[in-house]
mmCIF file of C-alpha atoms in Angstrom:
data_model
loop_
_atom_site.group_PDB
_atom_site.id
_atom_site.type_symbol
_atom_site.label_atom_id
_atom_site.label_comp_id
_atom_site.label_asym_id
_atom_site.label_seq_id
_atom_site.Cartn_x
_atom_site.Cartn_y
_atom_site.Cartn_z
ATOM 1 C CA UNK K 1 16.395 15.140 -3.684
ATOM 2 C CA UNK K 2 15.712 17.544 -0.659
ATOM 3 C CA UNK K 3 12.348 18.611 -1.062
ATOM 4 C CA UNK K 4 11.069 15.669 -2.851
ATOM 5 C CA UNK K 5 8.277 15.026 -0.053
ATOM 6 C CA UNK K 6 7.621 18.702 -0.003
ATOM 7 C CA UNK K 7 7.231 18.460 -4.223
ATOM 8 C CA UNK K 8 5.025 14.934 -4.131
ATOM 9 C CA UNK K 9 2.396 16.524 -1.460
ATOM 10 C CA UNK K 10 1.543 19.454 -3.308
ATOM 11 C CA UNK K 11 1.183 17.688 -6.737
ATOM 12 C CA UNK K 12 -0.608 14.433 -5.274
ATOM 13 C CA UNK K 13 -3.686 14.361 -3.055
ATOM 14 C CA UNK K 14 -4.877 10.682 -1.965
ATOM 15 C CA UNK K 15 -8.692 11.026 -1.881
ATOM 16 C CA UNK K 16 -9.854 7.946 0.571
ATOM 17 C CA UNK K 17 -13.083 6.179 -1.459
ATOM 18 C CA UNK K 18 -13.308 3.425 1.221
ATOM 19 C CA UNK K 19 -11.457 1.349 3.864
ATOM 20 C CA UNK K 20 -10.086 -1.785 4.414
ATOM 21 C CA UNK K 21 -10.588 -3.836 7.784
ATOM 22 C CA UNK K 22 -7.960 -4.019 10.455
ATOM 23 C CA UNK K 23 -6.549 -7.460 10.987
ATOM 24 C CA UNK K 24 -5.059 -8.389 13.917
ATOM 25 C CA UNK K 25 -1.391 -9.331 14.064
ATOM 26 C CA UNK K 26 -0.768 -12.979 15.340
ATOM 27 C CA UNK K 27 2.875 -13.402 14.041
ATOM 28 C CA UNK K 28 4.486 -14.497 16.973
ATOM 29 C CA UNK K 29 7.981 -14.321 15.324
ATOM 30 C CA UNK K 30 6.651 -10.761 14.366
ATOM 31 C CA UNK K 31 5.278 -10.047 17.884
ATOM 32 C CA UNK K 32 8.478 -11.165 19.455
ATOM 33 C CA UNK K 33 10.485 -8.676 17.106
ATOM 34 C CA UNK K 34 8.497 -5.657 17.939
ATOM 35 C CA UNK K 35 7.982 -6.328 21.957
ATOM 36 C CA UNK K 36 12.035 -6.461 21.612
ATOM 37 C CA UNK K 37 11.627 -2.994 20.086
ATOM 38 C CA UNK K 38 9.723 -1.573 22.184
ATOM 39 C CA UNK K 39 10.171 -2.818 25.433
ATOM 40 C CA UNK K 40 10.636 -0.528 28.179
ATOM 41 C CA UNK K 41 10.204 2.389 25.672
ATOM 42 C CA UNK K 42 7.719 5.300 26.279
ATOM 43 C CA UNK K 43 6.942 5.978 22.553
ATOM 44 C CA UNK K 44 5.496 9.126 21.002
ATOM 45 C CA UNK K 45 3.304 8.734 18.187
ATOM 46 C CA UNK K 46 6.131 10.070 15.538
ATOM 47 C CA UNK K 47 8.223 6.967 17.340
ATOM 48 C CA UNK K 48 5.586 4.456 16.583
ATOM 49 C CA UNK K 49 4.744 5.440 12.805
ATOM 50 C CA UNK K 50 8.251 5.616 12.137
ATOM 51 C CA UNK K 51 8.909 2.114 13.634
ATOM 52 C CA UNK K 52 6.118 0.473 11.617
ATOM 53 C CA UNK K 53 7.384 1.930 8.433
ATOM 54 C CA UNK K 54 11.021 0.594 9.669
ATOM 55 C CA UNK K 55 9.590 -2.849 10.228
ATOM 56 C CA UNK K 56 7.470 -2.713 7.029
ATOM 57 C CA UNK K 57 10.159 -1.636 4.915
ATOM 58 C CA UNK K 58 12.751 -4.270 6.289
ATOM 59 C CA UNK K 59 9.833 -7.287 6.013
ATOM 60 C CA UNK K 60 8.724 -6.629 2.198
ATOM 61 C CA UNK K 61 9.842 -6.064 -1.008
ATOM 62 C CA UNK K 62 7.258 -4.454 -3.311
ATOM 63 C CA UNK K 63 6.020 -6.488 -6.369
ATOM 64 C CA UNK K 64 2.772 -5.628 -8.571
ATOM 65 C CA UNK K 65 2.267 -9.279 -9.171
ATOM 66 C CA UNK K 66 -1.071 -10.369 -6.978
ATOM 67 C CA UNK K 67 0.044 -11.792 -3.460
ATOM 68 C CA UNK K 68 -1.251 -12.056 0.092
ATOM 69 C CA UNK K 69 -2.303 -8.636 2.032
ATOM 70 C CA UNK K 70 -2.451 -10.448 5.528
ATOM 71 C CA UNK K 71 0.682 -8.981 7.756
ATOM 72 C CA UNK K 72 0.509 -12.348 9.074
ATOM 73 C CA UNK K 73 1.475 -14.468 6.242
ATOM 74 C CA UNK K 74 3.473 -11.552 3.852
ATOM 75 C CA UNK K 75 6.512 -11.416 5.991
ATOM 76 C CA UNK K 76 7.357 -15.033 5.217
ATOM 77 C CA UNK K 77 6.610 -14.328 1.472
ATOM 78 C CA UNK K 78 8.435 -10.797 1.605
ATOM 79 C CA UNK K 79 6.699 -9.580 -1.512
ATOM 80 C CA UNK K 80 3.676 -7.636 -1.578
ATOM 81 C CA UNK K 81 1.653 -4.610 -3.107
ATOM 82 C CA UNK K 82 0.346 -1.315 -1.994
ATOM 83 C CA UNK K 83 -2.250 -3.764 -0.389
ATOM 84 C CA UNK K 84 0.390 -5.436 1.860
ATOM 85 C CA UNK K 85 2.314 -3.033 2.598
ATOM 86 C CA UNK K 86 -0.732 -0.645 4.046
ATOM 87 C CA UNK K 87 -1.531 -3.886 6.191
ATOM 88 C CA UNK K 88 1.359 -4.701 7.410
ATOM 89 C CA UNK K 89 1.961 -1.362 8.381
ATOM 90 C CA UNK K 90 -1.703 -1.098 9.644
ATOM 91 C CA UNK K 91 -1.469 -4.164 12.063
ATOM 92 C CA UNK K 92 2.234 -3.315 13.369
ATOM 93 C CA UNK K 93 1.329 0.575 14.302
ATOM 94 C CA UNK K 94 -2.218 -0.605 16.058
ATOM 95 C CA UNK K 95 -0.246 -3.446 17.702
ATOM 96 C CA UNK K 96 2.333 -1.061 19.140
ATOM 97 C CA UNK K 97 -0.668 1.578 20.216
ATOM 98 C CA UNK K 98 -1.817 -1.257 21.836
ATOM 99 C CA UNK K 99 0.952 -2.136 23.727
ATOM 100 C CA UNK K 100 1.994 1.579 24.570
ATOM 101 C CA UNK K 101 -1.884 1.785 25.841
ATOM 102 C CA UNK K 102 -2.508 4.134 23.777
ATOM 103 C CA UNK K 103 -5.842 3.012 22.314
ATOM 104 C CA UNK K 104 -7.829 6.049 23.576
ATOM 105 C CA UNK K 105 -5.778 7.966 22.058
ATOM 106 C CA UNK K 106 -5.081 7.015 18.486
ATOM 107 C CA UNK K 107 -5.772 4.291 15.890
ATOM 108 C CA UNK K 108 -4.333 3.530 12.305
ATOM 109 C CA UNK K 109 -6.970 2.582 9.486
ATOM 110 C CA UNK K 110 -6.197 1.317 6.430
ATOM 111 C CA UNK K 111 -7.898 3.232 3.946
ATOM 112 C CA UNK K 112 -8.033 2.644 0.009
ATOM 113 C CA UNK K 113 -7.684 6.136 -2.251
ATOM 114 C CA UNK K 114 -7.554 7.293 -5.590
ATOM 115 C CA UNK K 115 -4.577 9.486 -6.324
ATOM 116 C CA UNK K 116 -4.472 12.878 -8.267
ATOM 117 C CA UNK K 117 -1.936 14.774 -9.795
ATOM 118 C CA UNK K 118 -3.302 18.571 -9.075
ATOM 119 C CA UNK K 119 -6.410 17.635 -9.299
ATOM 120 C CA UNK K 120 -6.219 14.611 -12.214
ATOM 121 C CA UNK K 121 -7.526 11.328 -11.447
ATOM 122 C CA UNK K 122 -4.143 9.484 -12.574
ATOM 123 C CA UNK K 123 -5.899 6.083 -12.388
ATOM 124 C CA UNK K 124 -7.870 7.322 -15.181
ATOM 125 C CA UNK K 125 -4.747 6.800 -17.421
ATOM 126 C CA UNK K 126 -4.175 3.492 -16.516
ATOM 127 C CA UNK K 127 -6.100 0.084 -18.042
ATOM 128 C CA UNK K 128 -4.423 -2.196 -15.870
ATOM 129 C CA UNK K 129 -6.473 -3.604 -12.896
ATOM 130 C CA UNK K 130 -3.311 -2.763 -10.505
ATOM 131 C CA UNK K 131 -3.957 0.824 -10.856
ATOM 132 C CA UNK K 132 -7.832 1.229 -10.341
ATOM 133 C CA UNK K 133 -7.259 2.470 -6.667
ATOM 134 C CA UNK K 134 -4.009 2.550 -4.352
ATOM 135 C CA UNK K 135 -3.644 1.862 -0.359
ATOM 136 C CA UNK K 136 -2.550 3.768 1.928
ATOM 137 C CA UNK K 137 -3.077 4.487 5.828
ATOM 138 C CA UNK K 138 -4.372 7.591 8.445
ATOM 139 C CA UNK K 139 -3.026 7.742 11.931
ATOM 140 C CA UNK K 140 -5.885 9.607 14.202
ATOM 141 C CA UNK K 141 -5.493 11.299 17.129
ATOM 142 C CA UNK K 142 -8.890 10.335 18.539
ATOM 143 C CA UNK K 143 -8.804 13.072 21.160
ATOM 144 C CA UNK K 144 -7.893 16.128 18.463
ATOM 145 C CA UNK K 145 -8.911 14.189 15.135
ATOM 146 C CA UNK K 146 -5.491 14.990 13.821
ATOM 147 C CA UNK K 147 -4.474 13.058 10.878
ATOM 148 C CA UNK K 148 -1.490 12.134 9.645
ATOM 149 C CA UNK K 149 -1.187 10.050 6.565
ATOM 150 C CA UNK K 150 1.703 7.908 5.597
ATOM 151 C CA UNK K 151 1.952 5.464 1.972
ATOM 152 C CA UNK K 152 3.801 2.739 3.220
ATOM 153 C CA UNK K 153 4.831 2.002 -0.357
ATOM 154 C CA UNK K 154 5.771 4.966 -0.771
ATOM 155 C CA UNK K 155 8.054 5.304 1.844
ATOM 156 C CA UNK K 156 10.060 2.315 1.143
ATOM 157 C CA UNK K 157 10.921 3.652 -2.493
ATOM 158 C CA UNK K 158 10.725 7.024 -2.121
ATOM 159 C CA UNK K 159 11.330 7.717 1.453
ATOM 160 C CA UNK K 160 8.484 10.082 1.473
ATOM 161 C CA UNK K 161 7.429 10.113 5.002
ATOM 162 C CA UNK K 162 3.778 11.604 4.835
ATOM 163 C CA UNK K 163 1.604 12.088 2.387
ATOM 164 C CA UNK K 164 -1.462 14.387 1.677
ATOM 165 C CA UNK K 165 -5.036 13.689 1.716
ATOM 166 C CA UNK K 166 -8.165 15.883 1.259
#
């Protein structure tokens, strides 16, 4: 569908209620995969979300079943939820800002959000502990305090590159 992202960020908002902590990629199979990436590339921001979505998307499938959100144990398990997906996504994109020395510049947090659908609280309609809140994850320019936000989730089933928040 053509303007299916266009469609999904006018009808959903992600409102962030809190955040989760950054944790540090130590994969060293992982590591090894990216530096391949990336070396001797000058990458743009754009370049570097869209490569941790890549990554993310080609590491995990998504299950709702409860599993480990550390980026450093979910690739070998290559399930995860909205949890693990936001972190693995999280640690990749600050790894790569890292290595592009870029840290002045911008940062990825993982942030944890309640979605609504113009303006409804859709967790509302849901009993199930899975849906109480959803993760997703803010790139900041730290110079401009541009945001971009991205549901890595999302993106793998959807291919909805950015999302909304307010």
């Amino acid at each position: 569908m053509l303007f299916r992202g266009f469609l999904y960020r006018i009808s959903v908002n992600y409102l962030e209620v809190d955040t989760r902590n950054n944790i540090t990629l130590t994969d060293k199979k992982l590591i090894k995969e990216i530096d391949n990436r990336t070396s001797d590339k000058i990458l743009s921001i754009e370049e570097i979300i869209e490569l941790s979505n890549k990554i993310t998307s080609e590491k995990l499938d998504f299950t709702f079943n409860k599993v480990s959100s550390n980026p450093n144990l979910i690739c070998e398990l290559e399930k995860a939820n909205c949890i693990g997906y936001s972190s693995l996504f999280n640690s990749v994109g600050n790894y790569i800002v890292e290595k592009q020395n870029l840290t002045e510049k911008y940062e990825f947090r993982h942030l944890i959000g309640k979605l609504e659908f113009f303006g409804l609280d859709i967790h509302k309609l849901f009993n199930s502990p899975f849906f109480k809140d959803h993760d997703f994850n803010e790139v900041r320019n730290k110079q401009t305090n541009e945001k971009k936000y991205v549901d890595p989730s999302l993106r793998d089933y959807l291919r909805i590159e950015n999302i909304k928040s307010e």
